[in-house]
Tab-separated table of C-alpha atoms and ligand atoms in Angstrom:
chain	number	residue	atom	x	y	z
A	151	MET	CA	201.031	89.610	78.922
A	152	LYS	CA	198.964	87.698	81.478
A	153	ALA	CA	195.561	88.408	82.999
A	154	SER	CA	193.338	86.408	85.279
A	155	ALA	CA	189.793	86.742	86.527
A	156	THR	CA	187.277	84.982	88.728
A	157	ILE	CA	183.615	84.675	87.819
A	158	HIS	CA	181.177	83.228	90.336
A	159	ASN	CA	177.751	81.985	89.292
A	160	HIS	CA	176.079	83.619	92.298
A	161	PHE	CA	177.873	86.956	92.397
A	162	ASP	CA	175.336	88.980	90.450
A	163	ILE	CA	175.501	92.610	89.429
A	164	ALA	CA	171.887	92.794	88.231
A	165	LYS	CA	169.315	91.282	85.945
A	166	ILE	CA	170.031	92.894	82.583
A	167	ASP	CA	167.129	94.764	81.042
A	168	ASP	CA	166.886	93.531	77.426
A	169	ARG	CA	166.469	97.159	76.407
A	170	LEU	CA	170.188	97.652	77.022
A	171	TYR	CA	170.466	96.688	73.343
A	172	SER	CA	168.102	99.292	71.927
A	173	ALA	CA	168.653	101.704	69.040
A	174	PHE	CA	167.849	105.214	67.870
A	175	ILE	CA	166.829	106.552	64.474
A	176	GLU	CA	166.241	110.175	63.525
A	177	HIS	CA	164.809	112.055	60.580
A	178	MET	CA	168.173	113.203	59.298
A	179	GLY	CA	170.572	112.400	56.489
A	180	ARG	CA	169.724	109.072	54.862
A	181	ALA	CA	168.548	107.323	58.019
A	182	ILE	CA	164.872	107.257	57.081
A	183	TYR	CA	164.847	108.199	53.368
A	184	GLY	CA	167.305	105.938	51.549
A	185	GLY	CA	167.866	104.006	54.771
A	186	ILE	CA	164.786	102.186	55.996
A	187	TYR	CA	162.433	103.696	53.372
A	188	GLU	CA	163.091	103.797	49.645
A	189	PRO	CA	159.958	102.931	47.641
A	190	SER	CA	161.841	102.907	44.310
A	191	HIS	CA	164.426	100.388	45.525
A	192	PRO	CA	164.260	96.939	43.853
A	193	LYS	CA	164.092	95.334	47.293
A	194	ALA	CA	161.383	97.624	48.680
A	195	ASN	CA	158.210	95.964	49.930
A	196	LYS	CA	154.676	97.253	49.315
A	197	ASP	CA	155.112	99.821	52.092
A	198	GLY	CA	158.296	101.199	50.566
A	199	PHE	CA	160.566	99.661	53.219
A	200	ARG	CA	163.858	98.144	52.120
A	201	THR	CA	163.702	94.434	52.882
A	202	ASP	CA	167.499	94.078	52.780
A	203	VAL	CA	167.719	96.641	55.591
A	204	LEU	CA	164.869	94.992	57.469
A	205	GLU	CA	166.763	91.687	57.348
A	206	LEU	CA	169.916	93.223	58.786
A	207	VAL	CA	167.853	94.972	61.461
A	208	ARG	CA	165.907	91.853	62.440
A	209	ALA	CA	169.128	89.898	62.903
A	210	LEU	CA	170.086	92.343	65.662
A	211	LYS	CA	166.974	91.472	67.747
A	212	ILE	CA	166.584	95.102	68.850
A	213	PRO	CA	163.984	95.422	71.613
A	214	LEU	CA	163.239	99.166	71.479
A	215	ILE	CA	163.818	102.054	69.066
A	216	ARG	CA	163.879	105.755	69.914
A	217	TYR	CA	162.289	108.023	67.262
A	218	PRO	CA	161.979	110.642	65.603
A	219	GLY	CA	164.939	112.581	67.086
A	220	GLY	CA	167.395	113.805	68.147
A	221	ASN	CA	167.894	117.462	67.422
A	222	PHE	CA	165.245	117.099	64.705
A	223	VAL	CA	162.459	116.598	67.222
A	224	SER	CA	162.953	120.013	68.824
A	225	ALA	CA	161.226	121.810	65.928
A	226	TYR	CA	159.163	118.901	64.575
A	227	LYS	CA	155.410	118.977	64.017
A	228	TRP	CA	154.349	115.356	64.232
A	229	GLU	CA	151.002	116.264	62.612
A	230	ASP	CA	152.878	117.009	59.339
A	231	GLY	CA	153.542	113.294	58.986
A	232	ILE	CA	149.979	111.971	59.172
A	233	GLY	CA	147.155	111.695	56.623
A	234	PRO	CA	147.368	111.346	52.823
A	235	LYS	CA	150.987	111.446	51.722
A	236	ASP	CA	150.344	113.816	48.814
A	237	LYS	CA	148.899	116.399	51.185
A	238	ARG	CA	151.813	116.403	53.608
A	239	PRO	CA	153.908	119.562	53.678
A	240	THR	CA	157.597	119.715	52.925
A	241	ARG	CA	159.276	121.573	55.778
A	242	LEU	CA	162.724	122.916	56.433
A	243	ASP	CA	164.404	121.000	59.237
A	244	LEU	CA	166.385	123.605	61.147
A	245	ALA	CA	168.563	121.140	63.050
A	246	TRP	CA	170.264	119.644	60.010
A	247	ARG	CA	169.378	122.374	57.482
A	248	SER	CA	167.644	119.844	55.232
A	249	LYS	CA	164.263	119.347	53.575
A	250	GLU	CA	161.811	117.039	55.330
A	251	THR	CA	159.144	115.694	52.987
A	252	ASN	CA	157.150	113.987	55.747
A	253	GLN	CA	156.550	110.930	53.582
A	254	VAL	CA	157.374	108.912	56.669
A	255	GLY	CA	155.477	109.878	59.802
A	256	ILE	CA	154.319	108.096	62.896
A	257	ASN	CA	152.019	105.613	61.118
A	258	GLU	CA	154.672	104.544	58.618
A	259	PHE	CA	157.278	104.283	61.358
A	260	ALA	CA	154.950	102.229	63.557
A	261	SER	CA	154.419	99.879	60.637
A	262	TRP	CA	158.180	99.600	60.011
A	263	SER	CA	158.833	98.929	63.700
A	264	GLU	CA	156.258	96.186	63.701
A	265	GLN	CA	157.832	94.596	60.629
A	266	ALA	CA	161.227	94.829	62.305
A	267	GLY	CA	159.853	93.346	65.542
A	268	ILE	CA	160.833	96.393	67.623
A	269	GLU	CA	158.869	98.459	70.132
A	270	MET	CA	158.850	102.227	69.789
A	271	MET	CA	160.094	104.816	72.292
A	272	LEU	CA	158.840	108.199	71.059
A	273	ALA	CA	160.223	111.650	71.782
A	274	VAL	CA	158.002	114.714	72.099
A	275	ASN	CA	159.010	118.203	71.014
A	276	LEU	CA	159.717	120.319	74.077
A	277	GLY	CA	161.828	122.789	72.083
A	278	THR	CA	159.321	124.788	70.045
A	279	ARG	CA	156.238	123.092	71.499
A	280	GLY	CA	154.988	121.809	74.809
A	281	ILE	CA	152.384	119.994	76.869
A	282	GLU	CA	149.470	120.480	74.465
A	283	GLU	CA	151.161	118.881	71.434
A	284	ALA	CA	152.709	116.163	73.558
A	285	ARG	CA	149.349	115.108	74.975
A	286	ASN	CA	147.796	115.213	71.484
A	287	PHE	CA	150.563	113.003	70.125
A	288	VAL	CA	150.081	110.485	72.932
A	289	GLU	CA	146.311	110.515	72.368
A	290	TYR	CA	146.805	109.938	68.637
A	291	CYS	CA	149.142	107.001	69.281
A	292	ASN	CA	147.610	105.369	72.318
A	293	HIS	CA	143.948	106.123	72.840
A	294	PRO	CA	141.713	103.324	71.491
A	295	LYS	CA	138.863	105.386	69.976
A	296	GLY	CA	136.095	107.907	70.560
A	297	SER	CA	138.188	111.094	70.773
A	298	TYR	CA	139.368	113.600	68.178
A	299	TRP	CA	142.973	112.378	67.863
A	300	SER	CA	142.289	108.671	68.266
A	301	ASP	CA	139.533	108.755	65.643
A	302	LEU	CA	141.825	110.653	63.309
A	303	ARG	CA	144.390	107.852	63.655
A	304	ARG	CA	141.695	105.310	62.825
A	305	LYS	CA	140.677	107.416	59.825
A	306	HIS	CA	144.342	107.229	58.765
A	307	GLY	CA	144.124	103.461	58.685
A	308	ALA	CA	145.447	102.499	62.111
A	309	GLU	CA	142.420	100.981	63.825
A	310	LEU	CA	144.320	99.749	66.866
A	311	PRO	CA	146.321	102.028	69.157
A	312	TYR	CA	150.074	101.592	69.281
A	313	ASN	CA	150.224	101.584	73.086
A	314	VAL	CA	153.611	103.241	73.196
A	315	ASN	CA	154.735	103.104	76.811
A	316	MET	CA	158.103	104.857	76.589
A	317	TRP	CA	158.162	108.632	76.016
A	318	CYS	CA	161.188	110.928	75.941
A	319	LEU	CA	160.580	114.448	77.244
A	320	GLY	CA	162.414	116.367	74.525
A	321	ASN	CA	166.005	115.932	73.420
A	322	GLU	CA	169.301	117.340	74.755
A	323	MET	CA	167.565	120.347	76.259
A	324	ASP	CA	170.839	121.352	77.975
A	325	GLY	CA	172.535	121.938	74.605
A	326	PRO	CA	172.807	125.555	73.380
A	327	TRP	CA	172.538	124.133	69.833
A	328	GLN	CA	169.076	122.774	70.610
A	329	ILE	CA	166.155	124.710	69.202
A	330	GLY	CA	164.311	125.867	72.293
A	331	HIS	CA	167.280	125.143	74.611
A	332	MET	CA	166.414	125.879	78.250
A	333	GLU	CA	167.908	126.450	81.645
A	334	ALA	CA	167.818	123.397	83.908
A	335	LYS	CA	165.098	124.652	86.215
A	336	GLU	CA	162.683	125.742	83.507
A	337	TYR	CA	163.213	122.503	81.602
A	338	GLY	CA	162.756	120.441	84.775
A	339	ARG	CA	159.429	122.167	85.418
A	340	LEU	CA	158.211	121.650	81.849
A	341	ALA	CA	159.329	118.015	81.868
A	342	ASP	CA	157.519	117.428	85.137
A	343	GLU	CA	154.243	118.922	83.882
A	344	THR	CA	154.459	117.194	80.498
A	345	SER	CA	155.167	113.874	82.141
A	346	LYS	CA	152.175	114.264	84.463
A	347	ALA	CA	149.908	115.151	81.546
A	348	ILE	CA	150.861	112.256	79.287
A	349	LYS	CA	150.791	109.737	82.123
A	350	ALA	CA	147.099	110.590	82.558
A	351	PHE	CA	146.485	108.354	79.516
A	352	SER	CA	147.775	105.175	81.127
A	353	LYS	CA	149.564	103.897	84.190
A	354	ASN	CA	151.864	101.951	81.870
A	355	ILE	CA	153.488	105.070	80.461
A	356	GLU	CA	157.083	105.684	81.538
A	357	THR	CA	159.004	108.850	80.786
A	358	VAL	CA	162.625	109.773	80.209
A	359	VAL	CA	163.844	113.219	81.233
A	360	CYS	CA	166.867	114.758	79.488
A	361	GLY	CA	170.125	114.581	81.364
A	362	SER	CA	173.300	116.053	79.909
A	363	SER	CA	174.232	115.816	76.233
A	364	ASN	CA	177.640	114.626	77.380
A	365	ASP	CA	179.891	114.745	80.411
A	366	GLN	CA	181.948	117.627	79.002
A	367	MET	CA	179.027	120.070	79.096
A	368	LYS	CA	179.679	123.093	81.325
A	369	THR	CA	176.348	122.508	83.053
A	370	TYR	CA	177.112	118.836	83.848
A	371	PRO	CA	176.481	117.461	86.492
A	372	GLU	CA	174.559	120.346	88.061
A	373	TRP	CA	171.994	120.008	85.254
A	374	GLU	CA	171.036	116.523	86.439
A	375	ARG	CA	170.582	117.651	90.037
A	376	VAL	CA	168.444	120.684	89.200
A	377	VAL	CA	166.304	118.860	86.630
A	378	LEU	CA	165.707	115.868	88.871
A	379	GLU	CA	164.812	118.069	91.811
A	380	GLU	CA	161.959	119.415	89.656
A	381	CYS	CA	160.609	116.131	88.331
A	382	TYR	CA	162.064	113.141	90.230
A	383	GLU	CA	158.745	111.690	91.338
A	384	ASN	CA	157.179	111.869	87.867
A	385	VAL	CA	159.855	110.212	85.718
A	386	GLU	CA	161.332	106.714	85.524
A	387	TYR	CA	164.556	107.440	83.631
A	388	ILE	CA	167.117	110.148	83.036
A	389	SER	CA	168.847	110.098	79.665
A	390	LEU	CA	172.592	110.353	79.073
A	391	HIS	CA	174.296	110.838	75.731
A	392	LYS	CA	177.929	110.467	74.745
A	393	TYR	CA	179.772	110.127	71.444
A	394	PHE	CA	183.373	109.035	71.099
A	395	GLY	CA	186.301	109.535	68.782
A	396	ASN	CA	189.983	108.905	68.297
A	397	SER	CA	191.224	111.880	66.302
A	398	SER	CA	194.687	111.544	67.848
A	399	HIS	CA	194.959	107.922	66.647
A	400	ASP	CA	195.912	106.783	70.118
A	401	SER	CA	194.056	103.501	70.598
A	402	LEU	CA	194.796	103.057	74.285
A	403	ASN	CA	193.624	106.559	75.085
A	404	TYR	CA	190.510	105.910	72.980
A	405	PHE	CA	189.647	102.743	74.900
A	406	SER	CA	190.103	104.558	78.219
A	407	LYS	CA	187.083	106.715	77.331
A	408	ILE	CA	185.071	103.678	78.366
A	409	ASP	CA	186.412	104.111	81.908
A	410	GLU	CA	185.471	107.779	81.712
A	411	THR	CA	181.944	106.702	80.734
A	412	GLY	CA	181.859	104.477	83.809
A	413	ARG	CA	182.531	107.589	85.918
A	414	TYR	CA	179.772	109.469	84.057
A	415	ILE	CA	177.294	106.706	84.909
A	416	GLN	CA	178.535	106.572	88.493
A	417	THR	CA	178.166	110.324	88.933
A	418	VAL	CA	174.629	110.440	87.561
A	419	ALA	CA	173.690	107.411	89.669
A	420	GLY	CA	175.003	109.343	92.695
A	421	ILE	CA	172.875	112.364	91.793
A	422	ILE	CA	169.818	110.152	91.427
A	423	ASP	CA	170.485	108.795	94.930
A	424	PHE	CA	171.058	112.294	96.305
A	425	VAL	CA	167.782	113.661	94.913
A	426	LYS	CA	165.886	110.573	95.989
A	427	ALA	CA	167.149	111.014	99.551
A	428	LYS	CA	166.555	114.756	99.572
A	429	LYS	CA	162.965	114.323	98.438
A	430	ARG	CA	162.348	111.295	100.675
A	431	ALA	CA	161.074	109.750	97.432
A	432	LYS	CA	160.009	106.115	97.185
A	433	ASN	CA	160.403	105.619	93.432
A	434	GLU	CA	163.569	104.606	91.594
A	435	VAL	CA	164.975	106.498	88.614
A	436	PHE	CA	167.253	104.601	86.261
A	437	ILE	CA	169.596	105.647	83.469
A	438	CYS	CA	168.500	105.535	79.836
A	439	PHE	CA	171.723	105.989	77.822
A	440	ASP	CA	169.697	106.765	74.732
A	441	GLU	CA	172.443	108.028	72.421
A	442	TRP	CA	175.895	106.492	72.250
A	443	ASN	CA	178.307	105.620	69.487
A	444	VAL	CA	181.562	106.491	67.776
A	445	TRP	CA	181.289	109.763	65.845
A	446	TYR	CA	184.393	111.521	64.609
A	447	HIS	CA	185.581	110.293	61.215
A	448	ASN	CA	183.687	112.882	59.135
A	449	ARG	CA	182.447	115.132	61.896
A	450	GLU	CA	184.273	118.313	60.854
A	451	GLN	CA	183.469	117.913	57.173
A	452	ASP	CA	179.810	117.216	57.906
A	453	HIS	CA	179.631	120.269	60.132
A	454	GLN	CA	180.967	122.452	57.313
A	455	ASN	CA	178.621	120.893	54.757
A	456	ILE	CA	175.588	121.608	56.921
A	457	GLN	CA	176.557	125.273	57.234
A	458	THR	CA	176.932	125.770	53.504
A	459	TRP	CA	174.460	123.529	51.717
A	460	ASP	CA	171.157	124.636	50.236
A	461	TRP	CA	168.562	122.636	52.183
A	462	PRO	CA	169.020	119.276	50.413
A	463	GLU	CA	166.587	116.384	50.745
A	464	ALA	CA	167.991	113.320	52.542
A	465	PRO	CA	171.678	114.245	52.032
A	466	ALA	CA	174.495	111.886	52.977
A	467	LEU	CA	175.259	112.986	56.513
A	468	LEU	CA	177.282	111.497	59.366
A	469	GLU	CA	178.040	108.418	57.257
A	470	GLU	CA	180.981	107.122	59.224
A	471	ASP	CA	183.162	104.288	57.921
A	472	TYR	CA	183.683	102.346	61.118
A	473	ASN	CA	186.932	100.435	61.370
A	474	LEU	CA	188.176	97.499	63.409
A	475	GLU	CA	189.316	99.768	66.246
A	476	ASP	CA	185.780	101.200	66.470
A	477	ALA	CA	184.371	97.664	66.666
A	478	LEU	CA	186.623	96.953	69.644
A	479	PHE	CA	185.529	100.230	71.204
A	480	VAL	CA	181.808	99.482	70.724
A	481	GLY	CA	182.275	95.992	72.188
A	482	GLY	CA	184.005	97.569	75.194
A	483	LEU	CA	181.307	100.170	75.731
A	484	LEU	CA	178.639	97.466	75.644
A	485	ASN	CA	180.697	95.622	78.264
A	486	GLU	CA	180.555	98.763	80.415
A	487	PHE	CA	176.773	98.885	80.078
A	488	ILE	CA	176.605	95.238	81.173
A	489	ARG	CA	178.861	95.997	84.147
A	490	ARG	CA	176.594	98.939	85.068
A	491	SER	CA	173.308	97.181	84.351
A	492	ASP	CA	172.303	97.842	87.946
A	493	ARG	CA	171.753	101.508	87.000
A	494	VAL	CA	171.603	101.576	83.188
A	495	LYS	CA	168.403	99.884	82.065
A	496	ILE	CA	168.121	101.201	78.517
A	497	ALA	CA	170.848	102.097	76.030
A	498	CYS	CA	170.343	103.065	72.373
A	499	ILE	CA	173.051	102.805	69.762
A	500	ALA	CA	172.868	106.038	67.763
A	501	GLN	CA	171.911	105.577	65.160
A	502	LEU	CA	170.697	102.527	63.237
A	503	VAL	CA	170.965	103.079	59.477
A	504	ASN	CA	173.473	105.229	57.514
A	505	VAL	CA	173.765	108.039	60.079
A	506	ILE	CA	176.564	107.022	62.518
A	507	SER	CA	175.281	103.516	62.095
A	508	PRO	CA	176.065	99.807	62.087
A	509	ILE	CA	174.025	99.417	58.868
A	510	ARG	CA	174.869	101.221	55.647
A	511	THR	CA	173.112	101.464	52.300
A	512	ILE	CA	173.551	102.836	48.799
A	513	ASN	CA	170.465	104.443	47.258
A	514	GLY	CA	169.186	101.904	44.752
A	515	GLY	CA	172.071	99.597	45.709
A	516	PRO	CA	173.119	97.166	48.418
A	517	ALA	CA	172.996	97.321	52.203
A	518	TRP	CA	175.840	96.031	54.357
A	519	ALA	CA	176.982	95.646	57.955
A	520	ALA	CA	179.693	97.953	59.267
A	521	THR	CA	182.339	96.577	61.637
A	522	ILE	CA	180.452	97.740	64.737
A	523	TYR	CA	177.403	95.711	63.713
A	524	TYR	CA	178.999	92.516	65.014
A	525	PRO	CA	179.845	93.335	68.645
A	526	TYR	CA	176.445	95.003	68.930
A	527	GLN	CA	174.775	91.887	67.529
A	528	PHE	CA	176.710	89.554	69.832
A	529	ALA	CA	175.818	91.623	72.901
A	530	SER	CA	172.167	91.761	71.892
A	531	LEU	CA	171.921	88.027	71.183
A	532	TYR	CA	174.025	86.666	74.024
A	533	GLY	CA	174.175	89.458	76.602
A	534	ARG	CA	170.737	88.792	78.050
A	535	GLY	CA	170.161	87.387	81.498
A	536	THR	CA	172.109	88.330	84.614
A	537	ALA	CA	175.348	90.295	84.637
A	538	LEU	CA	177.988	88.689	86.838
A	539	ASN	CA	180.785	90.360	88.699
A	540	VAL	CA	184.192	89.704	87.213
A	541	ALA	CA	187.063	90.109	89.670
A	542	GLN	CA	190.084	90.629	87.453
A	543	SER	CA	193.751	91.204	87.897
A	544	GLY	CA	196.179	91.950	85.144
A	545	PRO	CA	198.274	94.642	83.502
A	546	THR	CA	196.959	98.198	83.330
A	547	TYR	CA	197.941	101.489	81.717
A	548	ASP	CA	197.423	105.223	82.369
A	549	THR	CA	196.113	107.900	80.019
A	550	GLU	CA	195.250	111.581	80.369
A	551	ILE	CA	191.666	110.799	81.277
A	552	ALA	CA	191.941	107.559	83.242
A	553	HIS	CA	194.367	105.635	85.402
A	554	ASP	CA	194.794	101.905	85.876
A	555	VAL	CA	192.903	101.061	82.718
A	556	ASN	CA	192.793	97.303	82.199
A	557	TYR	CA	194.269	95.872	79.015
A	558	LEU	CA	191.661	93.148	79.373
A	559	ASP	CA	188.111	94.464	79.031
A	560	ILE	CA	185.761	91.736	80.201
A	561	ALA	CA	182.079	91.219	81.056
A	562	ALA	CA	180.139	88.059	81.873
A	563	VAL	CA	176.458	87.204	81.531
A	564	VAL	CA	174.609	84.095	82.625
A	565	SER	CA	171.456	83.401	80.607
A	566	SER	CA	168.046	83.600	82.293
A	567	ASP	CA	167.569	79.826	82.099
A	568	LYS	CA	171.067	79.369	83.616
A	569	SER	CA	172.104	77.153	80.721
A	570	GLU	CA	174.779	79.419	79.227
A	571	LEU	CA	177.573	81.650	80.389
A	572	THR	CA	178.808	84.226	77.885
A	573	ILE	CA	182.058	86.083	78.266
A	574	PHE	CA	182.849	89.164	76.189
A	575	ALA	CA	186.605	89.775	76.318
A	576	ILE	CA	188.738	92.349	74.540
A	577	ASN	CA	192.507	92.333	74.464
A	578	ARG	CA	193.233	96.048	74.073
A	579	CYS	CA	196.964	95.551	73.746
A	580	LEU	CA	198.129	96.468	70.260
A	581	ASP	CA	201.017	94.073	69.888
A	582	GLN	CA	200.915	91.316	72.488
A	583	GLU	CA	198.878	88.201	72.951
A	584	MET	CA	197.205	87.886	76.316
A	585	ASP	CA	197.422	84.696	78.334
A	586	ILE	CA	194.160	84.495	80.199
A	587	ASN	CA	193.089	82.300	83.048
A	588	LEU	CA	189.472	82.628	84.095
A	589	SER	CA	188.340	80.726	87.190
A	590	LEU	CA	184.713	79.744	86.904
A	591	LEU	CA	183.213	79.116	90.332
A	592	GLY	CA	179.770	77.653	91.031
A	593	PHE	CA	179.352	76.296	87.488
A	594	GLU	CA	179.088	72.651	86.485
A	595	ASN	CA	179.716	70.766	83.252
A	596	VAL	CA	181.276	73.748	81.556
A	597	LYS	CA	181.748	73.209	77.827
A	598	LEU	CA	182.779	75.590	75.090
A	599	ILE	CA	179.933	76.233	72.636
A	600	GLU	CA	181.769	78.718	70.480
A	601	HIS	CA	184.563	81.235	70.410
A	602	LYS	CA	184.224	84.034	67.868
A	603	ILE	CA	186.888	86.608	67.287
A	604	ILE	CA	186.984	89.986	65.546
A	605	GLY	CA	190.374	91.483	64.699
A	606	GLY	CA	193.570	90.057	66.117
A	607	ASN	CA	196.138	92.360	64.543
A	608	SER	CA	196.524	96.073	65.231
A	609	ASN	CA	197.874	96.604	61.703
A	610	ASP	CA	194.253	96.130	60.652
A	611	ALA	CA	192.994	98.806	63.077
A	612	ARG	CA	191.840	101.113	60.270
A	613	LYS	CA	190.256	98.458	58.053
A	614	PHE	CA	186.544	98.944	57.415
A	615	ASN	CA	183.757	97.297	55.441
A	616	THR	CA	182.546	98.812	52.202
A	617	CYS	CA	179.729	98.221	49.794
A	618	ASP	CA	182.169	96.395	47.466
A	619	ASN	CA	183.913	94.503	50.228
A	620	PRO	CA	181.563	94.118	53.173
A	621	HIS	CA	183.723	91.331	54.650
A	622	HIS	CA	186.960	93.106	55.517
A	623	VAL	CA	186.172	92.958	59.217
A	624	ILE	CA	183.798	90.192	60.217
A	625	PRO	CA	183.755	87.616	63.011
A	626	ARG	CA	185.541	84.305	62.500
A	627	ASP	CA	186.049	81.218	64.637
A	628	GLY	CA	188.637	81.664	67.352
A	629	LYS	CA	191.005	78.951	68.538
A	630	GLY	CA	193.317	78.163	71.387
A	631	LEU	CA	190.928	78.376	74.344
A	632	GLY	CA	190.732	75.335	76.600
A	633	VAL	CA	188.121	74.517	79.232
A	634	GLU	CA	189.227	72.460	82.217
A	635	ALA	CA	187.425	71.703	85.455
A	636	GLY	CA	186.615	75.101	86.922
A	637	SER	CA	188.540	77.264	84.523
A	638	ILE	CA	189.046	78.456	81.009
A	639	GLY	CA	192.413	79.444	79.691
A	640	GLY	CA	194.362	80.242	76.564
A	641	LYS	CA	195.486	83.142	74.475
A	642	LEU	CA	193.606	86.176	73.219
A	643	LEU	CA	195.155	87.650	70.091
A	644	PRO	CA	196.409	91.249	70.264
A	645	PHE	CA	193.795	93.879	69.468
A	646	SER	CA	190.941	91.382	69.451
A	647	TYR	CA	187.303	91.188	70.464
A	648	ASN	CA	186.249	87.737	71.692
A	649	LEU	CA	182.837	86.214	72.197
A	650	ILE	CA	183.158	83.092	74.374
A	651	ARG	CA	179.970	81.078	74.829
A	652	LEU	CA	179.906	78.237	77.336
A	653	SER	CA	177.200	75.748	78.210
A	654	ILE	CA	176.885	75.268	81.971
B	907	AHR	O1	172.618	111.501	66.675
B	907	AHR	C1	172.982	112.737	66.133
B	907	AHR	C2	172.659	113.895	67.067
B	907	AHR	O2	173.476	113.821	68.198
B	907	AHR	C3	171.270	113.915	67.653
B	907	AHR	O3	170.366	114.520	66.806
B	907	AHR	C4	171.440	114.724	68.889
B	907	AHR	O4	170.525	114.365	69.895
B	907	AHR	C5	172.881	114.487	69.291
B	907	AHR	O5	173.551	115.675	69.520
């Protein structure tokens, strides 16, 4: 199989927003308790945070983290999580039918984020609550001092405000499963008014309005149009969510869901343009893809457990064992975000620890990186700068949901200082090597810095990392790529993810 592509140094798609490599963490399962926070763990620091998890998180260089939910936020009282820990109430979380002890609240999470080197993006509850609680929450977090909520924060030990600039206006409000689910128009109105109120605190605040929970929702894409018509001028982003799976064990069909996601982005971008034109608006609205990941391995079982269990505290939930195939998928989806970085400015892998996550832990035991950790890490470390157009030609295939799907999934990024070109390339073919020839135009002194590969054999598609063997699927050095004047060529192994870093 042969594929070729041309990459030109000056044919830009867009400057990539670093926040394309953000993450999401929710109060559910063992994400917070037993994930980032476990005071009794031998590796916990004085704040009760697991340092082994912190190390794995820091190595991802995540710019922004969305918190505290998710479905959880739609019935959450943020005030339950502040003040002396022994006075905090235990509540029943209706979204995941679990007990929430509130031992971690906004102040603990702010401290964890700071230790992890990540900025916070907070979600307000627009399910059971509204403008009043949202403005109080923003005042508690952001106002310096001299008001009821800001002085309460200071009394709770946080002298300086957190200056959180990114606020999500609820979560998945289109979903009938959401507590406080709404019709598009009523949600759009509430989002508009809430956004106006919380922006009164600072001109730096930016808000994210809920788009569809996925592109299979009956209300999609009308939801986006109606919601944006209510609030376009008062928001900066519209959120999209999508989770993926391969229950039919058909890898090529699975990978084509990335093309389907491209259409989802394209459609919402079109609606943004339509509403902007209709309103004669001057502001831009971008896409914040603030929940995405693979989620299917235990989905049915988890769903049944939630229905039948007796309100457990921090139960194992949505703990997916990601395999090699999922790593290739995640690498491909990140490529799609790079290719659409003109419209997608923020994207959050959902979630970060234990719950559908690249990082896993055992209570009292080790933490390890799942297979999907590595493509996410490579994109975050080397996918910053400017996305370049890649004009490719090569073999394609058809599936039920997409036609002319490329066997070669490729994205290219030139670093901000123009010293490096990084190519992320996936050979989706299960059983054939791919001969690639990439013409590099407008670059000088091209030299290979490194070639890393994940996978390379579709017989390993279902291999995953475990606590006992965390190294089943990890990156290794690739070989066989040659750089000549103006081009790079060689073979990509079947079913492989490739990071190709070049100095220029
Ligand atoms: O990430 C798990 C759940 O998926 C989130 O709580 C919700 O927003 C989405 O449906």
